[in-house]
Short mmCIF file of C-alpha atoms in Angstrom, two decimals:
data_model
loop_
_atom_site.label_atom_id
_atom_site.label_comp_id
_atom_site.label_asym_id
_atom_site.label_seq_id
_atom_site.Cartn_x
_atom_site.Cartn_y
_atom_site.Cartn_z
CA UNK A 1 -6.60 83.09 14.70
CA UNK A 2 -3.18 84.21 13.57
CA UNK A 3 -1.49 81.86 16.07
CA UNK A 4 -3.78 78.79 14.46
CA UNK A 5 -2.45 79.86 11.45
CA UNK A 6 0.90 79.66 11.81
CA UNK A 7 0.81 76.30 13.67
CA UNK A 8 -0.78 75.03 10.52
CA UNK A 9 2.09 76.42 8.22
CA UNK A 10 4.69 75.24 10.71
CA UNK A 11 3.22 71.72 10.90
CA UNK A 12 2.91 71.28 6.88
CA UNK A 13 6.35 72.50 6.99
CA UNK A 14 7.39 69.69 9.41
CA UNK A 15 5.82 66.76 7.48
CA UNK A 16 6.88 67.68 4.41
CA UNK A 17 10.26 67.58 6.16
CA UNK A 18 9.74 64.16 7.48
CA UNK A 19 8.13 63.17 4.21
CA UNK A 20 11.71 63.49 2.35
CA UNK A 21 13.67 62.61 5.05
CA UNK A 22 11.32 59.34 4.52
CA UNK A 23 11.86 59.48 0.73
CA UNK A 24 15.63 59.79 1.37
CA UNK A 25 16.12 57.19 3.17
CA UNK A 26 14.18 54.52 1.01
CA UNK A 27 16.51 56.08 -2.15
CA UNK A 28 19.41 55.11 0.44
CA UNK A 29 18.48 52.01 1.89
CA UNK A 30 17.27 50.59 -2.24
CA UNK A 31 20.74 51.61 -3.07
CA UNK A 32 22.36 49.70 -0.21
CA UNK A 33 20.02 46.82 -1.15
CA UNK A 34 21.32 46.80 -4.83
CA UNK A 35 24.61 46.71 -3.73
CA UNK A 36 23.92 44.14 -1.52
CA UNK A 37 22.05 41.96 -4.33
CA UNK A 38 24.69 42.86 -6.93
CA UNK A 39 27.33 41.70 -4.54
CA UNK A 40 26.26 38.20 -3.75
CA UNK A 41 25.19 37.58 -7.88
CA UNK A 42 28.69 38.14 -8.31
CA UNK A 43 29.82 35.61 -5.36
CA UNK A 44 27.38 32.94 -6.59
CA UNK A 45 28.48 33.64 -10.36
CA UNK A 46 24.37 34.70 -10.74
CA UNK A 47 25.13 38.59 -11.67
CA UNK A 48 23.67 39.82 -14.80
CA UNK A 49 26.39 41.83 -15.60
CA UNK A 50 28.83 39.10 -15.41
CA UNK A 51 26.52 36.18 -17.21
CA UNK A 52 24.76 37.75 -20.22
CA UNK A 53 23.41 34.49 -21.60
CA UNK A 54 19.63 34.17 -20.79
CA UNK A 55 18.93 31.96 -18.27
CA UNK A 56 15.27 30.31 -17.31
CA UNK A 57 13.63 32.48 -15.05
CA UNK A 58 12.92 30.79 -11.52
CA UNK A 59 11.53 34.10 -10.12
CA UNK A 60 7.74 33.24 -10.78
CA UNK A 61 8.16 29.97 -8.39
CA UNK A 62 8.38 27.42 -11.53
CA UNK A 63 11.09 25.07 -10.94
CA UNK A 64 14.02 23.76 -13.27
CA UNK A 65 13.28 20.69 -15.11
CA UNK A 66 15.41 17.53 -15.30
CA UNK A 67 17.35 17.29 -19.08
CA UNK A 68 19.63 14.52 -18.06
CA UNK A 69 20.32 11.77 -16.13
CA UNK A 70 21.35 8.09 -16.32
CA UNK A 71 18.14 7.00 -14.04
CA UNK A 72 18.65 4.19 -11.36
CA UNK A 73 20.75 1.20 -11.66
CA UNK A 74 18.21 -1.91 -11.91
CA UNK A 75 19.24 -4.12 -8.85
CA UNK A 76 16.81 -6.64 -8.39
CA UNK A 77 17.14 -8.06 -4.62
CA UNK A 78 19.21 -11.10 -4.24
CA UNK A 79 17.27 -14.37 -3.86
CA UNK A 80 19.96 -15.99 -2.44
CA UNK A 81 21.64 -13.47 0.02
CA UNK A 82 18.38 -12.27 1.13
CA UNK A 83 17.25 -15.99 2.33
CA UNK A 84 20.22 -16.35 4.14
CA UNK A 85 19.54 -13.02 6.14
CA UNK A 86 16.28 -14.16 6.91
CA UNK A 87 17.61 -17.65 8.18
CA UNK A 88 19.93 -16.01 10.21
CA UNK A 89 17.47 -13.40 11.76
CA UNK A 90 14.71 -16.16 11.97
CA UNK A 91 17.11 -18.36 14.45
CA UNK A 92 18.30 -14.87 16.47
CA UNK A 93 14.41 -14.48 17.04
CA UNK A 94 14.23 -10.83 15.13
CA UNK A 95 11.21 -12.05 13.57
CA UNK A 96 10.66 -8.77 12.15
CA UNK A 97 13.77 -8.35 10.05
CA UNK A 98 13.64 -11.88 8.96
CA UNK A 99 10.42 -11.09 7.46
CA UNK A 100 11.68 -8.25 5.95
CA UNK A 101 14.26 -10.28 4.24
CA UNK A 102 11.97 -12.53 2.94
CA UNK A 103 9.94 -10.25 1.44
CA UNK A 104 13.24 -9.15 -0.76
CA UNK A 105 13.67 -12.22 -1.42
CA UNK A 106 10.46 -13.20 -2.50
CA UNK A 107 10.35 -9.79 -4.27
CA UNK A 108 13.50 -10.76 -6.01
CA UNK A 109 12.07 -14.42 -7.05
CA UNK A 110 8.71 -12.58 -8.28
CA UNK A 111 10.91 -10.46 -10.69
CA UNK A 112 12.65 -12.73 -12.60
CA UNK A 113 9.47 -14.68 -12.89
CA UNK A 114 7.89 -11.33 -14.48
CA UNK A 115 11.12 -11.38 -16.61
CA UNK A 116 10.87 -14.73 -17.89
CA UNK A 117 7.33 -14.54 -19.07
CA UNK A 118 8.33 -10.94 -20.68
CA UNK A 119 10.63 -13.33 -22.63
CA UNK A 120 8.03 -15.57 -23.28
CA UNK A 121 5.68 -12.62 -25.06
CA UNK A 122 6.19 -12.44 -28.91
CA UNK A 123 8.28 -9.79 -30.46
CA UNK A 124 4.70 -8.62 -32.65
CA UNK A 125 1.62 -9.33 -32.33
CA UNK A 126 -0.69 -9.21 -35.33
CA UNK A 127 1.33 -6.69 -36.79
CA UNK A 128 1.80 -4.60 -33.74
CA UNK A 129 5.31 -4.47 -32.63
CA UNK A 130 6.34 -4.79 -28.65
CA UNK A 131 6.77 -1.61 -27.50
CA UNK A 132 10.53 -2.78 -25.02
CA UNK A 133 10.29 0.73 -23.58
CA UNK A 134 6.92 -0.01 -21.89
CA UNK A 135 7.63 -3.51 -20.78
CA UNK A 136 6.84 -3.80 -16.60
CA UNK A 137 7.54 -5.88 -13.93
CA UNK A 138 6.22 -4.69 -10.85
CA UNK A 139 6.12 -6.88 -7.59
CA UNK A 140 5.10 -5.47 -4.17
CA UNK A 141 6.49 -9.00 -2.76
CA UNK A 142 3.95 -8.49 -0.35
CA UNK A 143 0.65 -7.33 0.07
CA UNK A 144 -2.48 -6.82 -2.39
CA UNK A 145 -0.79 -5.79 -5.51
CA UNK A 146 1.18 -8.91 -5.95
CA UNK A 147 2.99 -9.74 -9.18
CA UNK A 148 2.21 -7.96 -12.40
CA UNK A 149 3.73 -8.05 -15.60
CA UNK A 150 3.06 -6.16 -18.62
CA UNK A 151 3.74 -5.63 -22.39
CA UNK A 152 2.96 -3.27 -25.18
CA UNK A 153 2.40 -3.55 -28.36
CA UNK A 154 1.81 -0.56 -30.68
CA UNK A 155 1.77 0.05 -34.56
CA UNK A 156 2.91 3.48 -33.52
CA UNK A 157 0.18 5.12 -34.17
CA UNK A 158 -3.02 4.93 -33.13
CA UNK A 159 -3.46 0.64 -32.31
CA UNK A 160 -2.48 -0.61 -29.42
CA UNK A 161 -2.58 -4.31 -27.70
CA UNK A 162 -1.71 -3.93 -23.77
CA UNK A 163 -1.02 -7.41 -22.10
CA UNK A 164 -0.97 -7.94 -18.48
CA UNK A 165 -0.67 -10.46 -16.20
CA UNK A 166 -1.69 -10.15 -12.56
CA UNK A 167 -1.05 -12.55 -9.87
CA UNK A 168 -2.47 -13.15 -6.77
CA UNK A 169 -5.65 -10.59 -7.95
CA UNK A 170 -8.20 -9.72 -6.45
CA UNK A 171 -9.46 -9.20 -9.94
CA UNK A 172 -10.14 -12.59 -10.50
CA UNK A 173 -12.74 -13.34 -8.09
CA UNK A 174 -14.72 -10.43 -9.70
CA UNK A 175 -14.16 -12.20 -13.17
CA UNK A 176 -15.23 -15.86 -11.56
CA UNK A 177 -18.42 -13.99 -10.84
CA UNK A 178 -19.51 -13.09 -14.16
CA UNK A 179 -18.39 -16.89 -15.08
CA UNK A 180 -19.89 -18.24 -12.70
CA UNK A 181 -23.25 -16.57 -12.47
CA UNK A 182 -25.40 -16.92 -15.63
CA UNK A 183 -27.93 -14.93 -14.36
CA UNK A 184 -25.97 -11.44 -14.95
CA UNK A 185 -27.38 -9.36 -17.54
CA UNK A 186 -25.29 -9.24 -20.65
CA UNK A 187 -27.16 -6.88 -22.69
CA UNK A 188 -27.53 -2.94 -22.10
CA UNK A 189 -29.70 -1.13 -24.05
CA UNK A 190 -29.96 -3.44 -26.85
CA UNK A 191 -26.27 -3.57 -26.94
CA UNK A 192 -24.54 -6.17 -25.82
CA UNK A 193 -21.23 -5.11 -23.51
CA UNK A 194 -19.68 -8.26 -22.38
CA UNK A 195 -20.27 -11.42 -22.97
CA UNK A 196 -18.12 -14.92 -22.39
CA UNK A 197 -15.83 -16.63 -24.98
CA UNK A 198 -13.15 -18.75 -25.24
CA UNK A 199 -8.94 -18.11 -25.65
CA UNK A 200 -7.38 -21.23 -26.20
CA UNK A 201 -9.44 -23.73 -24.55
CA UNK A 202 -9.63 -20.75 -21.81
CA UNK A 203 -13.02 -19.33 -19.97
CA UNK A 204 -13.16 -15.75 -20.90
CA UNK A 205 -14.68 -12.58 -20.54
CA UNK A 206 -14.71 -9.83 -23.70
CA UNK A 207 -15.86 -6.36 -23.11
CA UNK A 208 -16.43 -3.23 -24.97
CA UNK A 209 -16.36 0.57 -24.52
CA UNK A 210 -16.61 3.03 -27.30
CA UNK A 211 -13.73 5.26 -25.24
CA UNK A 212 -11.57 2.57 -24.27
CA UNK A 213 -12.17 -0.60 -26.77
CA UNK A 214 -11.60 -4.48 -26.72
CA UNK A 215 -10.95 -5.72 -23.05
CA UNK A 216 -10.62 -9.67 -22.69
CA UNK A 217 -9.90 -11.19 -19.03
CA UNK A 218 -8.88 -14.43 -19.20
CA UNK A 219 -8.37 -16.25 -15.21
CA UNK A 220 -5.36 -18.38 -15.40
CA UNK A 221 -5.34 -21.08 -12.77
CA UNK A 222 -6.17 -20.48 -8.75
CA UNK A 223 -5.12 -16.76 -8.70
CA UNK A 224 -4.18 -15.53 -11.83
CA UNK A 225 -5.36 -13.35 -14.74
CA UNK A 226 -4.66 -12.66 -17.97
CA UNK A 227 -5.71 -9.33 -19.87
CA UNK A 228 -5.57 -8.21 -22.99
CA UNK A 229 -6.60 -4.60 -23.50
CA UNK A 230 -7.25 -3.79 -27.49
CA UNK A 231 -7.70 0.08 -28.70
CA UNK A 232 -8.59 0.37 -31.81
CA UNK A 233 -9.30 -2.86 -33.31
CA UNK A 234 -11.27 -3.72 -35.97
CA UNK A 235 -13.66 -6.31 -34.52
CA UNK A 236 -14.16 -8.98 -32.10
CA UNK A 237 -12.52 -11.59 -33.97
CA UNK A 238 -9.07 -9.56 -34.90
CA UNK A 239 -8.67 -9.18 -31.16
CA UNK A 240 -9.42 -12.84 -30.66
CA UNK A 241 -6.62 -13.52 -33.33
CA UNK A 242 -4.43 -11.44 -31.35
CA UNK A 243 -5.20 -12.96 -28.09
CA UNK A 244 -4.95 -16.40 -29.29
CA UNK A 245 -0.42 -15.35 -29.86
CA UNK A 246 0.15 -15.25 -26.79
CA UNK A 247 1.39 -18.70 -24.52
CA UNK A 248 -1.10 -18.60 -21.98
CA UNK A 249 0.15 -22.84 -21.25
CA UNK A 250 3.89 -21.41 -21.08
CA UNK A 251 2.44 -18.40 -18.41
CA UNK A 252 0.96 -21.10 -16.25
CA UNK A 253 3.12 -23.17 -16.20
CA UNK A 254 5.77 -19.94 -14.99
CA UNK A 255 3.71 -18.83 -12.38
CA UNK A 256 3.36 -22.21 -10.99
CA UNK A 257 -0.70 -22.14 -11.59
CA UNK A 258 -2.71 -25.54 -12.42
CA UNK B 1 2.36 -26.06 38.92
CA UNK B 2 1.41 -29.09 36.78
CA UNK B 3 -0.89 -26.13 34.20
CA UNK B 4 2.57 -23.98 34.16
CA UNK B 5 4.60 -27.36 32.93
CA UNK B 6 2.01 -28.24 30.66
CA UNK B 7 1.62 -24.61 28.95
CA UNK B 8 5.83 -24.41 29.28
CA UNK B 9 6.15 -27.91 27.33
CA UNK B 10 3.02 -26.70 24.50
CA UNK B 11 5.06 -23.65 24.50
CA UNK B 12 8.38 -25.43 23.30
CA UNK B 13 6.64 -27.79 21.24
CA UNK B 14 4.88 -24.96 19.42
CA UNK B 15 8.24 -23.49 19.02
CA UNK B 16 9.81 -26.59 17.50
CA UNK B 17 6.62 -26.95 15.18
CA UNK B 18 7.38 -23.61 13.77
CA UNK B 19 11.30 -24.08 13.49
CA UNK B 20 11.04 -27.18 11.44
CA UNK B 21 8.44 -25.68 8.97
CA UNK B 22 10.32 -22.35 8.47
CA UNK B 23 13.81 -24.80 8.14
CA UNK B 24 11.61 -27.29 5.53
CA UNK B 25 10.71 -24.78 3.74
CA UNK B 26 13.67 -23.06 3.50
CA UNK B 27 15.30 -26.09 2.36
CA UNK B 28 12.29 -26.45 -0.22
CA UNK B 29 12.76 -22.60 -1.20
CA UNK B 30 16.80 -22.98 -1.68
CA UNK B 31 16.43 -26.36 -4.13
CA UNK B 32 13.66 -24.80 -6.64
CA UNK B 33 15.82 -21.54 -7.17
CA UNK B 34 18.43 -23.72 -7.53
CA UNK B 35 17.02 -25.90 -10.20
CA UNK B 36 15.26 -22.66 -11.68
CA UNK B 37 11.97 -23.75 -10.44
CA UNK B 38 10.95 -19.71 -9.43
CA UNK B 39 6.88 -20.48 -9.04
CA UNK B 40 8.12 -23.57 -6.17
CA UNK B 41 10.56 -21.45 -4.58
CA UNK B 42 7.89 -18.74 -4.30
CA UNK B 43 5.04 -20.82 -2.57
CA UNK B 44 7.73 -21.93 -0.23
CA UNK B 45 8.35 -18.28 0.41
CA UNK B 46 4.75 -17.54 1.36
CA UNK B 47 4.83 -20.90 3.67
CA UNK B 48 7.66 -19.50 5.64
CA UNK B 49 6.34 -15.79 5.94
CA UNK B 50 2.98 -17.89 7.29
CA UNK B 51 5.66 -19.43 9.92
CA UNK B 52 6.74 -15.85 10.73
CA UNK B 53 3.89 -14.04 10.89
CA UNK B 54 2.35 -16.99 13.20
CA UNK B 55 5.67 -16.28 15.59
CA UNK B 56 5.13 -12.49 15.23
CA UNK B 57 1.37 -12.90 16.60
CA UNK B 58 3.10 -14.90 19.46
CA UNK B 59 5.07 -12.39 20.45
CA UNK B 60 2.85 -9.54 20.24
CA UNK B 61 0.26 -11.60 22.41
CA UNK B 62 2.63 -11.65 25.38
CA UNK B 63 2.62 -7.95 24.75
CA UNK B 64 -1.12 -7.17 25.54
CA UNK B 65 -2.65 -6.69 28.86
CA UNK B 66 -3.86 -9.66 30.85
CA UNK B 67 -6.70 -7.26 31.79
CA UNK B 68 -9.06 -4.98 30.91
CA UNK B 69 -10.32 -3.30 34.28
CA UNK B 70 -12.72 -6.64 35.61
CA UNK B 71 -12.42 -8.14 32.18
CA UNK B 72 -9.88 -10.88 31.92
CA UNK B 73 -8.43 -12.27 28.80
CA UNK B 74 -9.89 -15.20 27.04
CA UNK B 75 -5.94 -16.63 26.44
CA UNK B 76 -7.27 -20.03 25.49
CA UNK B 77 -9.65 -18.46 22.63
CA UNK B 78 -6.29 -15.90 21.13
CA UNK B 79 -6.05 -15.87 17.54
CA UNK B 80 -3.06 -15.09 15.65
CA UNK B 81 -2.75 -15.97 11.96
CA UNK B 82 -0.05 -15.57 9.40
CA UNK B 83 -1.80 -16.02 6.18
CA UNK B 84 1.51 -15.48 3.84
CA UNK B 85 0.83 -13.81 0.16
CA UNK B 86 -2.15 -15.85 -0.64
CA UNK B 87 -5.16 -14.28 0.52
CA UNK B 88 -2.95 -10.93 0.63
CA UNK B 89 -3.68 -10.67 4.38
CA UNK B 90 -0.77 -10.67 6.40
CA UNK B 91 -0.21 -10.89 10.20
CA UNK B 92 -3.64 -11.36 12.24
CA UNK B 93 -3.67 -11.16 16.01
CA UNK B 94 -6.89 -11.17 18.21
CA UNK B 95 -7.47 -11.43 21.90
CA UNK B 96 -10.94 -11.32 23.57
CA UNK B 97 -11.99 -9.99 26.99
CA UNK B 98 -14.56 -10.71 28.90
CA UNK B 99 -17.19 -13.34 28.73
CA UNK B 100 -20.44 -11.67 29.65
CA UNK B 101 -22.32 -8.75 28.27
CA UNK B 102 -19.59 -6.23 28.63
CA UNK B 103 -16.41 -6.92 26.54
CA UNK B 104 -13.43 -5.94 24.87
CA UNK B 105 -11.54 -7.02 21.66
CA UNK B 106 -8.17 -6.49 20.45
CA UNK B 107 -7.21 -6.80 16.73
CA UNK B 108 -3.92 -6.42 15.17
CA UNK B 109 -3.84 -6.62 10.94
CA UNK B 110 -1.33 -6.09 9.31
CA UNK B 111 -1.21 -4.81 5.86
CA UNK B 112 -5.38 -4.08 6.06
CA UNK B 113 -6.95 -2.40 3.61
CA UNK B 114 -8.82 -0.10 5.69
CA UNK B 115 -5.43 1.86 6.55
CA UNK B 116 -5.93 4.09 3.40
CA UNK B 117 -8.94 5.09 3.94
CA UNK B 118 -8.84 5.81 7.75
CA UNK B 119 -5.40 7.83 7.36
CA UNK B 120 -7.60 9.57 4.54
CA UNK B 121 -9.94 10.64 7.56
CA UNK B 122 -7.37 11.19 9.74
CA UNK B 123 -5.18 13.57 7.53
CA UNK B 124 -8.92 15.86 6.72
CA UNK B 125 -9.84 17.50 9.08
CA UNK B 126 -13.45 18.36 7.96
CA UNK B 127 -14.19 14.44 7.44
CA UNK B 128 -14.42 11.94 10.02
CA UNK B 129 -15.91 14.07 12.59
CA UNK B 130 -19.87 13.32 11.88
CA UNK B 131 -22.25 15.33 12.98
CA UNK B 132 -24.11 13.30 15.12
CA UNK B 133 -21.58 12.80 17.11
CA UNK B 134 -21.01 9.38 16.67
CA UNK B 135 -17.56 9.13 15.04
CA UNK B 136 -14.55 11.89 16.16
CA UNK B 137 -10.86 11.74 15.33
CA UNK B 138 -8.54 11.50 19.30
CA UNK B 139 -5.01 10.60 20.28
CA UNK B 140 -4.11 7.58 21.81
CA UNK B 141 -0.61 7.43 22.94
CA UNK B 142 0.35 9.84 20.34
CA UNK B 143 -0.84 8.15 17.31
CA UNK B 144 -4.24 9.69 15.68
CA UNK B 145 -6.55 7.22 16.10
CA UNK B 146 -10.93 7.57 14.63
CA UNK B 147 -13.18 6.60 17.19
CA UNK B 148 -16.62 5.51 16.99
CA UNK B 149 -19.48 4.58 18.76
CA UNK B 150 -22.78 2.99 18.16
CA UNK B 151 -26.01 2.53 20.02
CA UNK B 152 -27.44 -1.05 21.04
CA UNK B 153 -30.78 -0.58 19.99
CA UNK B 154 -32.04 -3.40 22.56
CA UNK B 155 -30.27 -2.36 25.65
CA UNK B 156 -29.56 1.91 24.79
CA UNK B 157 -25.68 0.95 25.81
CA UNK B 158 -23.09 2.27 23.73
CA UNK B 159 -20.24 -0.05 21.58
CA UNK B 160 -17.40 1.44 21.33
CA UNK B 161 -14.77 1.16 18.29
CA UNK B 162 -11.32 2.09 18.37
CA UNK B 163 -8.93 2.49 14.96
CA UNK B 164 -5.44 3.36 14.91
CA UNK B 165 -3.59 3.10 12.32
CA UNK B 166 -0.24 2.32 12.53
CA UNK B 167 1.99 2.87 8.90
CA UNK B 168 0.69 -0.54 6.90
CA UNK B 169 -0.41 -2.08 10.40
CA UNK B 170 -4.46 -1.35 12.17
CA UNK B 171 -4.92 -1.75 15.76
CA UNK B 172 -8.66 -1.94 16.75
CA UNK B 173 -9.87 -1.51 20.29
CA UNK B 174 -13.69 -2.43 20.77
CA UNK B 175 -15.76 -2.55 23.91
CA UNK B 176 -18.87 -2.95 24.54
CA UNK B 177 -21.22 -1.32 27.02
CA UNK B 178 -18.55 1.15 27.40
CA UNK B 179 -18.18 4.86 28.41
CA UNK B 180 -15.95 6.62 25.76
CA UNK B 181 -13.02 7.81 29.06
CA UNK B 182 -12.89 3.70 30.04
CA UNK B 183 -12.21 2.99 26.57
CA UNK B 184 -9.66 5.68 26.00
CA UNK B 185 -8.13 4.88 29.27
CA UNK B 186 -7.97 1.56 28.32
CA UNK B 187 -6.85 2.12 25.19
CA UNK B 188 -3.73 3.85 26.75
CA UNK B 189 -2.49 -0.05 28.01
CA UNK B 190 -1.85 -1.46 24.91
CA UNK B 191 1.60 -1.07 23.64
CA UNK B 192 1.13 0.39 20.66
CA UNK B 193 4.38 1.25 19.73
CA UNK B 194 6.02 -1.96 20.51
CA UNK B 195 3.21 -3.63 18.53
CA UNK B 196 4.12 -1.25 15.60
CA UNK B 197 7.60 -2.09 15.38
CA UNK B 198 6.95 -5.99 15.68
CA UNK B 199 4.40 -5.83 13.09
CA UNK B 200 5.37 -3.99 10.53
#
């Protein structure tokens, strides 16, 4: 019994040895670590001690956000250089990269058509003002997207006219549809939604949504549309005014559509 | 002798065809930006990216396999389109196999709009595997492809229907009265990667 004993004392007495030889070496290796830390803070100018001004923290995984910058430089492709490449891949029989080329080019032509009819827009439309910040141009030169050019007009508050112009859209067969076919329903519940008008001579489509507001598609020529997307207007006819501003001949006529 | 003349000579002349559109409407292209006439210049674009894509399908044609196992190509019943901007379809290649019962069919579209959904298949793992067993994500030469088959309800033989989809280009491989290992093996002969790089 007495020999149990004392193996019992002697083997508490052992782990509490090994206990704070544990504990004394974490207390050394933190330390080490510290110094370690401290050390490269100082190389990378990042030491506390050295930089008292407070500095975002990154250590909960957020990163630092962008408070500067002069963007990209706007470099449409060049029409001219880019058909040239193409000509010259097109008779070395690189298909491919002739393509390719063309595609900038044709990107290139589709922007400054997009620019021109930004031009064309008024500077305010029934007492909105055009928004320059918001104007778009975007092109894919290629693919289903096509050509599409918008503008914004906003009394900078709470009315805003959006006008868009999409070529090559899909869009439009959707809105030849509800020309086309009288037999779609144009009332929901007692309410009517959409129905078809007239913008300058134009077949039309107006909609409504209590969330979203005035929506009026206009199809300009073979593949083009027109949209004009009205929050916050007072009634049908104010966003028919509004509509009627705009140049739809002059549009055509720029995107080449009879 | 006097087929291989003939096809050599349609070959040229084919050739020549294209040349003198794509040079046309270069020309045309060149004179309305000149003159500022940007809608004009555009359309004369799309012409010559119809030229190009029409070449492209050429070329990629004398890529695919003359054969599929028994089933020889219908060469005289190829289709290869190059539809420009218009209909927003681009390059469209087809080749046919077999006459009977049993056949095969290569398709090559470029810029399809299925791509975005398949790679949306392809990059979940828990969709696109159904659990019937009738639709399961492989590899084919590398590339992830979704495979699917279908029963004939007539004749109890399976269809077969191969998509792979290639960055903005979608190859599809479909045989019928198939056995999933032909069509894989099969599969395995078309140059994908050289069709990629051609098509894209």
């Amino acid at each position: 019994m007495k020999i149990l004993y004392l193996t019992c004392i002697v083997s508490g007495l052992c782990f509490m040895q090994h206990h704070a030889n544990a504990q004394l070496l974490n207390k050394v290796r933190q330390k080490l670590e510290n110094a370690a830390e401290q050390s490269v803070n100082k190389a990378l100018g990042t030491d506390k001690n050295t930089s008292p001004a407070p500095t975002p923290s990154t250590s909960s995984g957020s990163r630092a956000r962008n408070k500067g910058g002069a963007g990209l430089v706007t470099t449409p492709p060049d029409v001219k250089e880019n058909l040239t490449n193409a000509e010259s891949k097109y008779k070395a029989g690189q298909y491919g990269q002739s393509r390719a080329a063309l595609q900038q080019a044709m990107l290139g032509v589709e922007m400054e058509i997009g620019q021109k009819i930004l031009k064309s827009l008024p500077e305010a439309i029934s007492g909105l003002k055009k928004n320059a910040e918001s104007d778009q141009v975007t092109s894919t030169g290629w693919g289903w997207a096509g050509l599409t050019i918008q503008r914004q007009y906003t009394d900078s508050n709470e009315k805003e006219l959006t006008v868009t112009v999409v070529n090559n859209a899909a869009l439009l067969s959707a809105v030849n549809l509800y020309l086309s076919n009288g037999g779609y329903s144009q009332t929901t519940g007692g309410k009517q939604d959409w129905k078809q008008t007239k913008v300058k001579g134009n077949r039309a489509v107006i909609e409504y949504d209590e969330n979203s507001g005035y929506k009026l598609t206009v199809p300009v020529g073979q593949s083009s549309v027109l949209v004009y997307e009205g929050v916050n207007f007072k009634d049908e006819p104010e966003l028919m005014t509004a509509a009627n501003a705009v140049d739809i001949a002059g549009i055509k006529k720029m995107l080449g559509e009879k | 002798m006097k087929k291989i003349f003939s096809l050599l000579f349609l070959s040229g002349f084919t050739f020549v065809a294209f040349g003198q559109d794509f040079n046309k409407n270069l020309a045309d292209a060149r004179t309305a930006y000149a003159a500022g006439n940007l809608s004009n210049s555009r359309f004369a674009m799309e012409q010559m990216l119809h030229t190009l894509d029409a070449a492209i399908g050429k070329d990629i044609l004398k890529l695919l396999p003359p054969k599929m196992d028994a089933l020889a190509a219908n060469v005289k019943a190829d289709n290869t389109t190059g539809t420009g901007t218009n209909s927003g379809l681009g390059l469209y290649v087809q080749l046919t196999y077999g006459t009977g019962a049993k056949t095969a069919t290569i398709d090559i579209i470029n810029n399809s709009p299925l791509i975005t959904s398949l790679n949306a298949l392809l990059a979940l793992p828990f969709v696109g595997r159904g659990g019937d067993g009738n639709q399961k994500v492989v590899k084919v030469q590398g590339y992830k492809a979704v495979l699917s088959r279908t029963e004939n309800s007539e004749t109890k033989k399976l269809d077969y229907d191969l998509q792979v989809p290639m960055q903005n280009t979608l190859v599809t491989f479909k045989m019928t009265e198939a056995q999933e290992a032909d069509v894989l093996r099969l599969a395995n002969t078309i140059p994908l990667e050289k069709i990629a790089s051609m098509a894209q």
